[in-house]
PDB file of C-alpha atoms and ligand atoms in Angstrom:
ATOM      1  CA  MET A   1     172.488   2.029  21.358  1.00  0.00           C
ATOM      2  CA  THR A   2     174.515   0.032  18.860  1.00  0.00           C
ATOM      3  CA  ASP A   3     171.778  -2.238  17.486  1.00  0.00           C
ATOM      4  CA  LEU A   4     169.202   0.560  16.977  1.00  0.00           C
ATOM      5  CA  THR A   5     168.248   1.451  13.419  1.00  0.00           C
ATOM      6  CA  ILE A   6     165.991   4.287  12.275  1.00  0.00           C
ATOM      7  CA  LEU A   7     164.309   3.438   8.976  1.00  0.00           C
ATOM      8  CA  HIS A   8     161.774   5.060   6.687  1.00  0.00           C
ATOM      9  CA  GLU A   9     158.287   3.829   7.479  1.00  0.00           C
ATOM     10  CA  THR A  10     156.866   1.534   4.795  1.00  0.00           C
ATOM     11  CA  ALA A  11     153.313   0.422   4.048  1.00  0.00           C
ATOM     12  CA  ASP A  12     154.132  -2.925   5.690  1.00  0.00           C
ATOM     13  CA  ASP A  13     154.645  -1.190   9.065  1.00  0.00           C
ATOM     14  CA  ALA A  14     151.067   0.094   9.331  1.00  0.00           C
ATOM     15  CA  ALA A  15     149.614  -2.771  11.394  1.00  0.00           C
ATOM     16  CA  ALA A  16     152.488  -2.851  13.915  1.00  0.00           C
ATOM     17  CA  ILE A  17     152.343   0.947  14.337  1.00  0.00           C
ATOM     18  CA  ASP A  18     148.565   0.813  14.832  1.00  0.00           C
ATOM     19  CA  ARG A  19     149.023  -1.735  17.613  1.00  0.00           C
ATOM     20  CA  LEU A  20     151.701   0.450  19.213  1.00  0.00           C
ATOM     21  CA  HIS A  21     149.358   3.468  19.122  1.00  0.00           C
ATOM     22  CA  GLU A  22     146.501   1.430  20.562  1.00  0.00           C
ATOM     23  CA  ARG A  23     148.679   0.214  23.439  1.00  0.00           C
ATOM     24  CA  THR A  24     150.115   3.682  24.096  1.00  0.00           C
ATOM     25  CA  PHE A  25     147.169   6.009  23.642  1.00  0.00           C
ATOM     26  CA  GLY A  26     144.112   3.725  23.763  1.00  0.00           C
ATOM     27  CA  PRO A  27     140.794   4.534  22.130  1.00  0.00           C
ATOM     28  CA  GLY A  28     140.896   8.086  23.582  1.00  0.00           C
ATOM     29  CA  ARG A  29     143.344   9.015  20.825  1.00  0.00           C
ATOM     30  CA  TYR A  30     140.550   9.319  18.290  1.00  0.00           C
ATOM     31  CA  ALA A  31     139.062  12.274  20.174  1.00  0.00           C
ATOM     32  CA  LYS A  32     142.235  14.378  20.130  1.00  0.00           C
ATOM     33  CA  THR A  33     142.291  17.431  17.890  1.00  0.00           C
ATOM     34  CA  ALA A  34     145.694  16.496  16.413  1.00  0.00           C
ATOM     35  CA  TYR A  35     144.328  13.054  15.583  1.00  0.00           C
ATOM     36  CA  ARG A  36     141.370  14.618  13.803  1.00  0.00           C
ATOM     37  CA  ILE A  37     143.720  16.613  11.566  1.00  0.00           C
ATOM     38  CA  ARG A  38     145.765  13.508  10.842  1.00  0.00           C
ATOM     39  CA  GLU A  39     142.623  11.555  10.067  1.00  0.00           C
ATOM     40  CA  ASP A  40     141.954  13.958   7.189  1.00  0.00           C
ATOM     41  CA  VAL A  41     145.411  13.865   5.636  1.00  0.00           C
ATOM     42  CA  ALA A  42     147.737  10.892   5.297  1.00  0.00           C
ATOM     43  CA  HIS A  43     151.142  11.119   6.953  1.00  0.00           C
ATOM     44  CA  GLN A  44     154.034  11.158   4.494  1.00  0.00           C
ATOM     45  CA  LEU A  45     155.928   7.875   4.476  1.00  0.00           C
ATOM     46  CA  GLU A  46     159.073   9.590   3.198  1.00  0.00           C
ATOM     47  CA  LEU A  47     159.030  11.823   6.316  1.00  0.00           C
ATOM     48  CA  SER A  48     157.960   9.130   8.814  1.00  0.00           C
ATOM     49  CA  PHE A  49     160.297   6.710  10.583  1.00  0.00           C
ATOM     50  CA  THR A  50     160.390   3.549  12.625  1.00  0.00           C
ATOM     51  CA  ALA A  51     162.927   2.567  15.234  1.00  0.00           C
ATOM     52  CA  ARG A  52     163.990  -1.064  15.272  1.00  0.00           C
ATOM     53  CA  ILE A  53     166.131  -3.212  17.451  1.00  0.00           C
ATOM     54  CA  GLY A  54     166.984  -6.073  15.178  1.00  0.00           C
ATOM     55  CA  THR A  55     163.706  -6.698  13.349  1.00  0.00           C
ATOM     56  CA  LEU A  56     161.521  -5.610  16.281  1.00  0.00           C
ATOM     57  CA  LEU A  57     159.652  -2.346  15.759  1.00  0.00           C
ATOM     58  CA  VAL A  58     160.103  -0.381  19.009  1.00  0.00           C
ATOM     59  CA  GLY A  59     159.139   3.148  18.015  1.00  0.00           C
ATOM     60  CA  SER A  60     157.498   5.347  15.415  1.00  0.00           C
ATOM     61  CA  VAL A  61     157.206   8.985  14.442  1.00  0.00           C
ATOM     62  CA  ARG A  62     155.053  10.425  11.686  1.00  0.00           C
ATOM     63  CA  LEU A  63     154.867  13.774   9.910  1.00  0.00           C
ATOM     64  CA  SER A  64     151.765  15.011   8.087  1.00  0.00           C
ATOM     65  CA  PRO A  65     151.357  18.023   5.806  1.00  0.00           C
ATOM     66  CA  VAL A  66     149.333  20.913   7.227  1.00  0.00           C
ATOM     67  CA  ARG A  67     148.873  24.628   6.669  1.00  0.00           C
ATOM     68  CA  ILE A  68     148.971  27.432   9.185  1.00  0.00           C
ATOM     69  CA  GLY A  69     146.762  29.920   7.437  1.00  0.00           C
ATOM     70  CA  LYS A  70     148.436  29.933   4.014  1.00  0.00           C
ATOM     71  CA  THR A  71     151.852  28.734   5.195  1.00  0.00           C
ATOM     72  CA  ALA A  72     152.913  25.132   4.600  1.00  0.00           C
ATOM     73  CA  ALA A  73     154.087  23.204   7.658  1.00  0.00           C
ATOM     74  CA  LEU A  74     154.318  19.656   8.990  1.00  0.00           C
ATOM     75  CA  LEU A  75     152.519  18.210  11.996  1.00  0.00           C
ATOM     76  CA  LEU A  76     154.665  15.809  14.033  1.00  0.00           C
ATOM     77  CA  GLY A  77     152.987  12.898  15.752  1.00  0.00           C
ATOM     78  CA  PRO A  78     152.249  10.493  17.058  1.00  0.00           C
ATOM     79  CA  LEU A  79     155.685   9.817  18.533  1.00  0.00           C
ATOM     80  CA  THR A  80     155.705   6.551  20.420  1.00  0.00           C
ATOM     81  CA  VAL A  81     158.325   4.254  21.903  1.00  0.00           C
ATOM     82  CA  GLU A  82     157.524   0.809  23.355  1.00  0.00           C
ATOM     83  CA  PRO A  83     157.620   1.105  27.170  1.00  0.00           C
ATOM     84  CA  PRO A  84     160.488  -1.349  27.800  1.00  0.00           C
ATOM     85  CA  PHE A  85     162.647   0.618  25.345  1.00  0.00           C
ATOM     86  CA  ARG A  86     162.030   4.120  26.703  1.00  0.00           C
ATOM     87  CA  GLU A  87     164.662   6.367  28.288  1.00  0.00           C
ATOM     88  CA  ARG A  88     167.374   5.178  25.906  1.00  0.00           C
ATOM     89  CA  GLY A  89     167.273   8.080  23.462  1.00  0.00           C
ATOM     90  CA  ILE A  90     165.061   6.352  20.874  1.00  0.00           C
ATOM     91  CA  GLY A  91     162.381   9.079  20.952  1.00  0.00           C
ATOM     92  CA  GLN A  92     165.023  11.758  20.463  1.00  0.00           C
ATOM     93  CA  ALA A  93     166.659   9.770  17.657  1.00  0.00           C
ATOM     94  CA  LEU A  94     163.297   9.522  15.858  1.00  0.00           C
ATOM     95  CA  ILE A  95     162.661  13.265  16.222  1.00  0.00           C
ATOM     96  CA  ASP A  96     166.170  14.154  15.047  1.00  0.00           C
ATOM     97  CA  ARG A  97     165.897  11.923  11.999  1.00  0.00           C
ATOM     98  CA  ALA A  98     162.433  13.175  11.024  1.00  0.00           C
ATOM     99  CA  LEU A  99     163.458  16.832  11.368  1.00  0.00           C
ATOM    100  CA  ALA A 100     166.696  16.305   9.437  1.00  0.00           C
ATOM    101  CA  GLU A 101     164.810  14.586   6.617  1.00  0.00           C
ATOM    102  CA  ALA A 102     162.145  17.303   6.528  1.00  0.00           C
ATOM    103  CA  LYS A 103     164.805  20.015   6.429  1.00  0.00           C
ATOM    104  CA  SER A 104     166.706  18.255   3.640  1.00  0.00           C
ATOM    105  CA  LYS A 105     163.494  18.189   1.600  1.00  0.00           C
ATOM    106  CA  GLY A 106     163.032  21.937   2.007  1.00  0.00           C
ATOM    107  CA  HIS A 107     160.356  21.992   4.715  1.00  0.00           C
ATOM    108  CA  ARG A 108     160.580  24.997   6.992  1.00  0.00           C
ATOM    109  CA  LEU A 109     158.205  24.475   9.926  1.00  0.00           C
ATOM    110  CA  VAL A 110     157.161  21.582  12.141  1.00  0.00           C
ATOM    111  CA  LEU A 111     154.335  21.821  14.672  1.00  0.00           C
ATOM    112  CA  LEU A 112     153.156  19.454  17.352  1.00  0.00           C
ATOM    113  CA  VAL A 113     150.940  19.141  20.390  1.00  0.00           C
ATOM    114  CA  GLY A 114     153.037  17.780  23.263  1.00  0.00           C
ATOM    115  CA  ASP A 115     155.078  18.334  26.410  1.00  0.00           C
ATOM    116  CA  GLU A 116     157.418  21.291  25.998  1.00  0.00           C
ATOM    117  CA  PRO A 117     160.004  19.972  28.511  1.00  0.00           C
ATOM    118  CA  TYR A 118     160.492  16.888  26.341  1.00  0.00           C
ATOM    119  CA  TYR A 119     160.379  18.460  22.885  1.00  0.00           C
ATOM    120  CA  ALA A 120     162.501  21.518  23.788  1.00  0.00           C
ATOM    121  CA  LYS A 121     165.555  19.260  23.380  1.00  0.00           C
ATOM    122  CA  GLY A 122     164.579  18.812  19.732  1.00  0.00           C
ATOM    123  CA  GLY A 123     164.358  22.572  19.182  1.00  0.00           C
ATOM    124  CA  PHE A 124     160.608  23.030  19.744  1.00  0.00           C
ATOM    125  CA  LYS A 125     159.288  26.181  21.385  1.00  0.00           C
ATOM    126  CA  ARG A 126     155.910  27.160  22.710  1.00  0.00           C
ATOM    127  CA  ILE A 127     153.783  29.164  20.265  1.00  0.00           C
ATOM    128  CA  ALA A 128     152.502  32.504  21.583  1.00  0.00           C
ATOM    129  CA  LYS A 129     148.917  32.130  22.732  1.00  0.00           C
ATOM    130  CA  GLY A 130     146.496  32.981  19.936  1.00  0.00           C
ATOM    131  CA  GLN A 131     149.091  33.028  17.128  1.00  0.00           C
ATOM    132  CA  VAL A 132     147.699  29.816  15.712  1.00  0.00           C
ATOM    133  CA  THR A 133     144.461  27.954  16.313  1.00  0.00           C
ATOM    134  CA  MET A 134     143.494  24.320  15.891  1.00  0.00           C
ATOM    135  CA  PRO A 135     140.168  23.035  14.536  1.00  0.00           C
ATOM    136  CA  GLY A 136     139.276  21.799  18.036  1.00  0.00           C
ATOM    137  CA  PRO A 137     140.277  22.180  21.666  1.00  0.00           C
ATOM    138  CA  VAL A 138     143.964  22.100  22.550  1.00  0.00           C
ATOM    139  CA  ASP A 139     145.967  23.287  25.569  1.00  0.00           C
ATOM    140  CA  PRO A 140     147.890  26.317  24.191  1.00  0.00           C
ATOM    141  CA  ALA A 141     150.870  25.495  26.429  1.00  0.00           C
ATOM    142  CA  ARG A 142     151.283  22.248  24.450  1.00  0.00           C
ATOM    143  CA  LEU A 143     151.241  23.807  20.996  1.00  0.00           C
ATOM    144  CA  LEU A 144     154.888  23.865  19.889  1.00  0.00           C
ATOM    145  CA  VAL A 145     156.843  24.776  16.768  1.00  0.00           C
ATOM    146  CA  ALA A 146     160.344  24.116  15.430  1.00  0.00           C
ATOM    147  CA  GLU A 147     161.809  26.307  12.696  1.00  0.00           C
ATOM    148  CA  LEU A 148     163.875  24.348  10.181  1.00  0.00           C
ATOM    149  CA  ALA A 149     164.949  27.601   8.533  1.00  0.00           C
ATOM    150  CA  PRO A 150     165.831  30.731  10.507  1.00  0.00           C
ATOM    151  CA  GLY A 151     162.829  33.050  10.875  1.00  0.00           C
ATOM    152  CA  ALA A 152     160.446  30.601   9.186  1.00  0.00           C
ATOM    153  CA  PHE A 153     157.772  31.215  11.821  1.00  0.00           C
ATOM    154  CA  ASP A 154     158.053  35.025  11.735  1.00  0.00           C
ATOM    155  CA  GLY A 155     154.709  36.571  10.875  1.00  0.00           C
ATOM    156  CA  VAL A 156     152.988  33.194  10.515  1.00  0.00           C
ATOM    157  CA  SER A 157     149.527  32.916  12.033  1.00  0.00           C
ATOM    158  CA  GLY A 158     146.150  31.380  11.381  1.00  0.00           C
ATOM    159  CA  ARG A 159     144.322  28.114  11.666  1.00  0.00           C
ATOM    160  CA  ILE A 160     146.085  24.780  11.402  1.00  0.00           C
ATOM    161  CA  ASP A 161     144.353  22.592   8.867  1.00  0.00           C
ATOM    162  CA  PRO A 162     145.279  19.572   6.760  1.00  0.00           C
ATOM    163  CA  ASP A 163     147.167  20.543   3.601  1.00  0.00           C
ATOM    164  CA  TRP A 164     144.945  19.060   0.941  1.00  0.00           C
ATOM    165  CA  ASP A 165     147.331  20.067  -1.861  1.00  0.00           C
ATOM    166  CA  ALA A 166     150.219  18.111  -0.330  1.00  0.00           C
ATOM    167  CA  ALA A 167     148.104  15.082   0.578  1.00  0.00           C
TER     168      ALA A 167
HETATM  169  C1  COA B 201     157.537  10.473  24.966  1.00  0.00           C
HETATM  170  C2  COA B 201     158.291   9.237  24.463  1.00  0.00           C
HETATM  171  C3  COA B 201     158.124   9.115  22.974  1.00  0.00           C
HETATM  172  C4  COA B 201     159.781   9.428  24.825  1.00  0.00           C
HETATM  173  O1  COA B 201     160.509   8.341  24.262  1.00  0.00           O
HETATM  174  P1  COA B 201     161.936   7.916  24.855  1.00  0.00           P
HETATM  175  O2  COA B 201     162.583   7.049  23.848  1.00  0.00           O
HETATM  176  O3  COA B 201     161.772   7.392  26.223  1.00  0.00           O
HETATM  177  O4  COA B 201     162.646   9.345  24.930  1.00  0.00           O
HETATM  178  P2  COA B 201     164.190   9.656  25.047  1.00  0.00           P
HETATM  179  O5  COA B 201     164.920   8.423  25.537  1.00  0.00           O
HETATM  180  O6  COA B 201     164.641  10.288  23.802  1.00  0.00           O
HETATM  181  O7  COA B 201     164.193  10.766  26.165  1.00  0.00           O
HETATM  182  C5  COA B 201     164.034  10.405  27.488  1.00  0.00           C
HETATM  183  C6  COA B 201     164.130  11.648  28.352  1.00  0.00           C
HETATM  184  O8  COA B 201     162.956  12.445  28.156  1.00  0.00           O
HETATM  185  C7  COA B 201     162.285  12.583  29.391  1.00  0.00           C
HETATM  186  N1  COA B 201     160.845  12.571  29.129  1.00  0.00           N
HETATM  187  C8  COA B 201     160.096  11.580  28.638  1.00  0.00           C
HETATM  188  N2  COA B 201     158.802  11.973  28.546  1.00  0.00           N
HETATM  189  C9  COA B 201     158.769  13.251  28.973  1.00  0.00           C
HETATM  190  C10 COA B 201     157.740  14.203  29.122  1.00  0.00           C
HETATM  191  N3  COA B 201     156.484  13.919  28.802  1.00  0.00           N
HETATM  192  N4  COA B 201     158.057  15.439  29.593  1.00  0.00           N
HETATM  193  C11 COA B 201     159.341  15.737  29.941  1.00  0.00           C
HETATM  194  N5  COA B 201     160.369  14.874  29.813  1.00  0.00           N
HETATM  195  C12 COA B 201     160.073  13.647  29.344  1.00  0.00           C
HETATM  196  C13 COA B 201     162.725  11.395  30.209  1.00  0.00           C
HETATM  197  O9  COA B 201     162.560  11.642  31.583  1.00  0.00           O
HETATM  198  C14 COA B 201     164.185  11.297  29.814  1.00  0.00           C
HETATM  199  O10 COA B 201     164.932  12.286  30.446  1.00  0.00           O
HETATM  200  P3  COA B 201     166.534  12.129  30.684  1.00  0.00           P
HETATM  201  O11 COA B 201     167.151  12.054  29.306  1.00  0.00           O
HETATM  202  O12 COA B 201     166.897  13.376  31.417  1.00  0.00           O
HETATM  203  O13 COA B 201     166.672  10.874  31.462  1.00  0.00           O
HETATM  204  C15 COA B 201     157.819   7.949  25.172  1.00  0.00           C
HETATM  205  O14 COA B 201     157.894   8.127  26.550  1.00  0.00           O
HETATM  206  C16 COA B 201     156.395   7.572  24.800  1.00  0.00           C
HETATM  207  O15 COA B 201     156.168   6.855  23.838  1.00  0.00           O
HETATM  208  N6  COA B 201     155.421   8.053  25.597  1.00  0.00           N
HETATM  209  C17 COA B 201     154.027   7.789  25.360  1.00  0.00           C
HETATM  210  C18 COA B 201     153.535   8.479  24.118  1.00  0.00           C
HETATM  211  C19 COA B 201     153.699   9.975  24.178  1.00  0.00           C
HETATM  212  O16 COA B 201     153.465  10.618  25.194  1.00  0.00           O
HETATM  213  N7  COA B 201     154.113  10.531  23.036  1.00  0.00           N
HETATM  214  C20 COA B 201     154.352  11.937  22.891  1.00  0.00           C
HETATM  215  C21 COA B 201     153.100  12.671  22.541  1.00  0.00           C
HETATM  216  S1  COA B 201     152.616  12.381  20.871  1.00  0.00           S
END
């Protein structure tokens, strides 16, 4: 899409992204385990992006610092694209940009809770059942990881919690 731009999120985007999340996920989003982790640790603006067509914000992806046991990682989400602008590659463009930026800054692992058939295109794989746990209920089939460095997930296990040191 020629007029699509992917930009770093700024503080000025917060209200528009909140409205997008409200429209997409509704009030039920507050009860999700991934949301509860994100509530405790701010997403990193330098690793979070908006998609715009002209000046219109049409999508957003955020990354937040977490730990898996003692290992540093990033939690991806929410990823949202405005319904009229879906199925045009904007979601994939946001994922690609966020992962490339994270990799360039030396991050090695990105986790998320989501649909494997969608995120597999971005390099995410299902985590073996029991290898990691979340501080709340989550469908293990939806717990996915992408390695930004070869072997980065080898031997990693434990509970996913906010990374207070990186916050
Ligand atoms: C998921 C979402 C971000 C995808 O955005 P998008 O810009 O439409 O995605 P893309 O254009 O990059 O990819 C579209 C492709 O993914 C497929 N796809 C979309 N959602 C999917 C899902 N949940 N499972 C499997 N495939 C999916 C589409 O069918 C399409 O396939 P095609 O390329 O073969 O036609 C968007 O649908 C959305 O905001 N959904 C609601 C919020 C949500 O579920 N977010 C993810 C969880 S945090």
